[in-house]
């Protein structure tokens, strides 16, 4: 219908963060600007690696704590990836275990095709994000942005008949661009494995909120606990 949809979410986590900042300013005289904190802060990643994440949004569940201990994130990109893949359908695919093993060098990093290195390097050669699937459709099969977006929607909605049609179309166009047929089939199957995951832009926002909360907990634990108690989380 051509209508614009805007989703507005209310998060108590943001209230906790603001309350923490207010307490820090009140009791320590420090005016923290979270837009200026470093994204490579060691105490913050130490906290994440030991899964001391009670009160840290997105990272509080027992399953997520287990993944944090296994992954041992040491950069912001790791945190984005972790939040993006923590979805039942993606966890069931085994791709999370592969991601962790590749990060720690237990499994060699490899790419489905050499020309996909620029797209997949940040995720150790794995397709984790909707945006990566779209980029692959553009690069290998010459899709337009609209066609690539439609492909991801079809996969996410698990529209079986449309997936079959789109698969044939992707393979035909990729082969026309010089991609071996079996490789095109393989890449398409990999794209389907992350259909239930988050897009990177969405995961990045959640990761940023999580990181900021973890940073405050790592450096100002008393104020953080007080704010959590006050909000009732």
Short mmCIF file of C-alpha atoms in Angstrom, two decimals:
data_model
loop_
_atom_site.label_atom_id
_atom_site.label_comp_id
_atom_site.label_asym_id
_atom_site.label_seq_id
_atom_site.Cartn_x
_atom_site.Cartn_y
_atom_site.Cartn_z
CA UNK A 1 0.00 0.00 0.00
CA UNK A 2 3.04 2.25 0.14
CA UNK A 3 2.60 3.05 3.81
CA UNK A 4 5.56 3.78 6.10
CA UNK A 5 5.72 1.68 9.27
CA UNK A 6 7.66 2.80 12.34
CA UNK A 7 8.20 0.38 15.23
CA UNK A 8 8.71 2.15 18.57
CA UNK A 9 10.00 0.02 21.43
CA UNK A 10 9.98 0.96 25.09
CA UNK A 11 12.99 -0.42 27.01
CA UNK A 12 13.40 -0.27 30.78
CA UNK A 13 17.07 -0.95 30.12
CA UNK A 14 17.50 2.61 28.84
CA UNK A 15 15.94 3.92 32.04
CA UNK A 16 18.45 1.89 34.08
CA UNK A 17 21.34 3.28 32.06
CA UNK A 18 20.14 6.85 32.54
CA UNK A 19 19.58 6.28 36.28
CA UNK A 20 23.12 4.92 36.53
CA UNK A 21 24.52 7.98 34.77
CA UNK A 22 22.55 10.26 37.10
CA UNK A 23 23.91 8.46 40.18
CA UNK A 24 27.48 8.65 38.88
CA UNK A 25 27.13 12.39 38.35
CA UNK A 26 25.49 12.88 41.75
CA UNK A 27 27.96 10.86 43.84
CA UNK A 28 31.19 11.11 41.83
CA UNK A 29 30.78 14.34 39.93
CA UNK A 30 31.51 12.57 36.65
CA UNK A 31 29.42 13.43 33.61
CA UNK A 32 29.69 10.34 31.39
CA UNK A 33 29.01 10.70 27.67
CA UNK A 34 28.29 7.17 26.46
CA UNK A 35 28.76 8.20 22.83
CA UNK A 36 32.43 8.80 23.63
CA UNK A 37 33.34 5.67 25.60
CA UNK A 38 35.84 3.36 23.86
CA UNK A 39 34.44 0.26 22.19
CA UNK A 40 37.61 -1.70 23.03
CA UNK A 41 37.52 -1.31 26.81
CA UNK A 42 39.30 -4.29 28.41
CA UNK A 43 37.42 -4.32 31.76
CA UNK A 44 34.15 -4.41 29.82
CA UNK A 45 35.20 -7.39 27.72
CA UNK A 46 36.61 -9.13 30.81
CA UNK A 47 33.15 -8.78 32.39
CA UNK A 48 31.51 -10.16 29.24
CA UNK A 49 33.94 -13.08 28.97
CA UNK A 50 33.17 -14.23 32.50
CA UNK A 51 29.44 -13.73 31.77
CA UNK A 52 28.93 -11.37 34.71
CA UNK A 53 25.93 -10.00 32.85
CA UNK A 54 23.07 -9.82 35.35
CA UNK A 55 21.40 -6.51 34.54
CA UNK A 56 22.99 -6.30 31.08
CA UNK A 57 20.22 -6.28 28.44
CA UNK A 58 20.19 -9.08 25.86
CA UNK A 59 22.94 -10.95 27.73
CA UNK A 60 21.25 -12.13 30.93
CA UNK A 61 19.82 -15.52 29.96
CA UNK A 62 21.62 -18.74 30.91
CA UNK A 63 21.97 -19.66 27.24
CA UNK A 64 23.55 -16.33 26.36
CA UNK A 65 25.90 -16.54 29.36
CA UNK A 66 27.08 -19.93 28.16
CA UNK A 67 27.78 -18.52 24.69
CA UNK A 68 29.65 -15.56 26.18
CA UNK A 69 31.94 -17.92 28.11
CA UNK A 70 32.55 -19.99 24.99
CA UNK A 71 32.98 -17.14 22.53
CA UNK A 72 34.99 -14.84 24.82
CA UNK A 73 34.19 -11.68 22.82
CA UNK A 74 37.07 -9.22 22.59
CA UNK A 75 35.70 -6.75 20.06
CA UNK A 76 32.41 -5.04 19.31
CA UNK A 77 31.88 -7.04 16.11
CA UNK A 78 31.83 -10.24 18.19
CA UNK A 79 29.09 -8.81 20.37
CA UNK A 80 26.98 -7.83 17.35
CA UNK A 81 27.36 -11.32 15.90
CA UNK A 82 26.44 -12.99 19.19
CA UNK A 83 23.20 -11.03 19.50
CA UNK A 84 22.34 -11.59 15.83
CA UNK A 85 22.66 -15.38 15.98
CA UNK A 86 20.99 -15.96 19.34
CA UNK A 87 17.77 -17.12 17.72
CA UNK A 88 16.33 -20.67 17.93
CA UNK A 89 16.48 -21.42 14.20
CA UNK A 90 20.05 -20.15 13.87
CA UNK A 91 21.26 -21.95 17.00
CA UNK A 92 19.77 -25.20 15.67
CA UNK A 93 21.74 -24.88 12.42
CA UNK A 94 25.11 -25.35 14.15
CA UNK A 95 26.50 -22.14 12.69
CA UNK A 96 27.12 -20.67 16.16
CA UNK A 97 29.45 -23.54 17.10
CA UNK A 98 31.26 -23.09 13.80
CA UNK A 99 31.58 -19.34 14.44
CA UNK A 100 33.10 -19.91 17.88
CA UNK A 101 35.52 -22.55 16.61
CA UNK A 102 36.68 -20.34 13.75
CA UNK A 103 37.18 -17.36 16.04
CA UNK A 104 39.45 -19.38 18.32
CA UNK A 105 41.35 -21.01 15.45
CA UNK A 106 40.09 -24.52 16.13
CA UNK A 107 38.65 -24.62 12.61
CA UNK A 108 40.30 -22.94 9.64
CA UNK A 109 38.58 -19.85 8.29
CA UNK A 110 37.46 -20.42 4.71
CA UNK A 111 35.09 -18.77 2.27
CA UNK A 112 32.39 -20.40 0.12
CA UNK A 113 33.93 -18.51 -2.81
CA UNK A 114 37.06 -16.33 -2.90
CA UNK A 115 35.08 -13.34 -4.15
CA UNK A 116 33.01 -13.37 -0.95
CA UNK A 117 35.98 -12.59 1.32
CA UNK A 118 35.24 -8.85 1.47
CA UNK A 119 31.66 -9.60 2.57
CA UNK A 120 32.37 -12.39 5.07
CA UNK A 121 35.76 -11.54 6.56
CA UNK A 122 34.29 -9.88 9.68
CA UNK A 123 32.34 -13.06 10.50
CA UNK A 124 35.19 -15.52 9.91
CA UNK A 125 33.88 -16.60 6.50
CA UNK A 126 30.32 -17.33 7.67
CA UNK A 127 27.05 -15.74 6.58
CA UNK A 128 25.45 -14.35 9.76
CA UNK A 129 23.50 -11.26 8.71
CA UNK A 130 20.66 -10.49 6.34
CA UNK A 131 22.79 -7.69 4.90
CA UNK A 132 25.49 -10.20 3.96
CA UNK A 133 22.93 -12.36 2.15
CA UNK A 134 21.78 -9.29 0.24
CA UNK A 135 25.36 -8.35 -0.69
CA UNK A 136 25.99 -11.89 -1.93
CA UNK A 137 22.86 -11.80 -4.10
CA UNK A 138 24.09 -8.53 -5.60
CA UNK A 139 27.65 -9.73 -6.13
CA UNK A 140 27.11 -13.27 -7.40
CA UNK A 141 23.74 -13.09 -9.13
CA UNK A 142 23.49 -9.43 -10.12
CA UNK A 143 20.33 -8.80 -8.09
CA UNK A 144 19.11 -5.28 -7.58
CA UNK A 145 18.78 -4.06 -3.99
CA UNK A 146 15.01 -4.51 -4.21
CA UNK A 147 15.36 -8.07 -5.50
CA UNK A 148 17.91 -8.94 -2.80
CA UNK A 149 15.67 -7.51 -0.08
CA UNK A 150 12.74 -9.50 -1.43
CA UNK A 151 14.86 -12.66 -1.41
CA UNK A 152 15.65 -12.21 2.29
CA UNK A 153 12.00 -11.60 3.10
CA UNK A 154 10.97 -14.78 1.29
CA UNK A 155 13.58 -16.80 3.18
CA UNK A 156 12.65 -15.25 6.53
CA UNK A 157 8.96 -15.95 6.01
CA UNK A 158 9.75 -19.51 4.89
CA UNK A 159 7.52 -19.22 1.82
CA UNK A 160 8.34 -22.65 0.38
CA UNK A 161 6.99 -22.21 -3.15
CA UNK A 162 8.61 -18.81 -3.54
CA UNK A 163 11.91 -20.12 -2.14
CA UNK A 164 12.01 -22.82 -4.80
CA UNK A 165 11.40 -20.24 -7.52
CA UNK A 166 13.96 -17.85 -6.07
CA UNK A 167 16.54 -20.61 -5.69
CA UNK A 168 16.31 -21.47 -9.39
CA UNK A 169 16.54 -17.80 -10.29
CA UNK A 170 19.58 -17.20 -8.05
CA UNK A 171 21.43 -20.24 -9.37
CA UNK A 172 20.68 -19.39 -13.01
CA UNK A 173 21.88 -15.80 -12.64
CA UNK A 174 24.97 -16.79 -10.63
CA UNK A 175 25.98 -19.41 -13.21
CA UNK A 176 25.55 -16.79 -15.91
CA UNK A 177 28.03 -14.67 -13.94
CA UNK A 178 30.60 -17.47 -13.94
CA UNK A 179 29.83 -19.18 -10.63
CA UNK A 180 29.93 -23.01 -10.77
CA UNK A 181 26.42 -24.44 -10.38
CA UNK A 182 27.25 -26.55 -7.31
CA UNK A 183 28.83 -23.53 -5.61
CA UNK A 184 25.78 -21.39 -6.34
CA UNK A 185 23.55 -24.09 -4.84
CA UNK A 186 25.77 -24.32 -1.76
CA UNK A 187 25.83 -20.56 -1.19
CA UNK A 188 22.06 -20.35 -1.51
CA UNK A 189 21.67 -23.06 1.13
CA UNK A 190 23.99 -21.14 3.47
CA UNK A 191 21.94 -17.99 2.98
CA UNK A 192 18.84 -19.93 4.01
CA UNK A 193 20.43 -21.04 7.28
CA UNK A 194 20.45 -17.50 8.69
CA UNK A 195 16.97 -16.59 7.51
CA UNK A 196 15.71 -16.51 11.10
CA UNK A 197 18.53 -14.30 12.37
CA UNK A 198 18.63 -10.57 12.92
CA UNK A 199 19.85 -8.08 10.38
CA UNK A 200 23.13 -6.46 11.39
CA UNK A 201 21.67 -2.97 11.77
CA UNK A 202 19.14 -4.27 14.29
CA UNK A 203 21.72 -6.35 16.16
CA UNK A 204 24.14 -3.41 16.29
CA UNK A 205 21.67 -1.22 18.17
CA UNK A 206 21.03 -3.95 20.74
CA UNK A 207 24.77 -4.65 21.01
CA UNK A 208 25.48 -0.97 21.65
CA UNK A 209 22.92 -0.83 24.47
CA UNK A 210 24.36 -4.05 25.94
CA UNK A 211 27.93 -2.79 25.67
CA UNK A 212 27.12 0.50 27.35
CA UNK A 213 25.34 -1.27 30.21
CA UNK A 214 28.30 -3.67 30.57
CA UNK A 215 30.74 -0.74 30.54
CA UNK A 216 28.87 0.98 33.36
CA UNK A 217 28.69 -2.24 35.36
CA UNK A 218 32.42 -2.86 34.90
CA UNK A 219 33.44 0.64 36.01
CA UNK A 220 30.59 1.75 38.29
CA UNK A 221 29.13 -1.44 39.83
CA UNK A 222 27.58 0.23 42.89
CA UNK A 223 25.71 2.85 40.90
CA UNK A 224 24.62 0.19 38.42
CA UNK A 225 23.19 -2.10 41.12
CA UNK A 226 21.42 0.82 42.76
CA UNK A 227 19.82 1.85 39.48
CA UNK A 228 18.70 -1.72 38.76
CA UNK A 229 17.09 -2.00 42.19
CA UNK A 230 15.35 1.34 41.75
CA UNK A 231 13.80 0.38 38.43
CA UNK A 232 12.85 -3.06 39.67
CA UNK A 233 14.81 -5.21 37.25
#
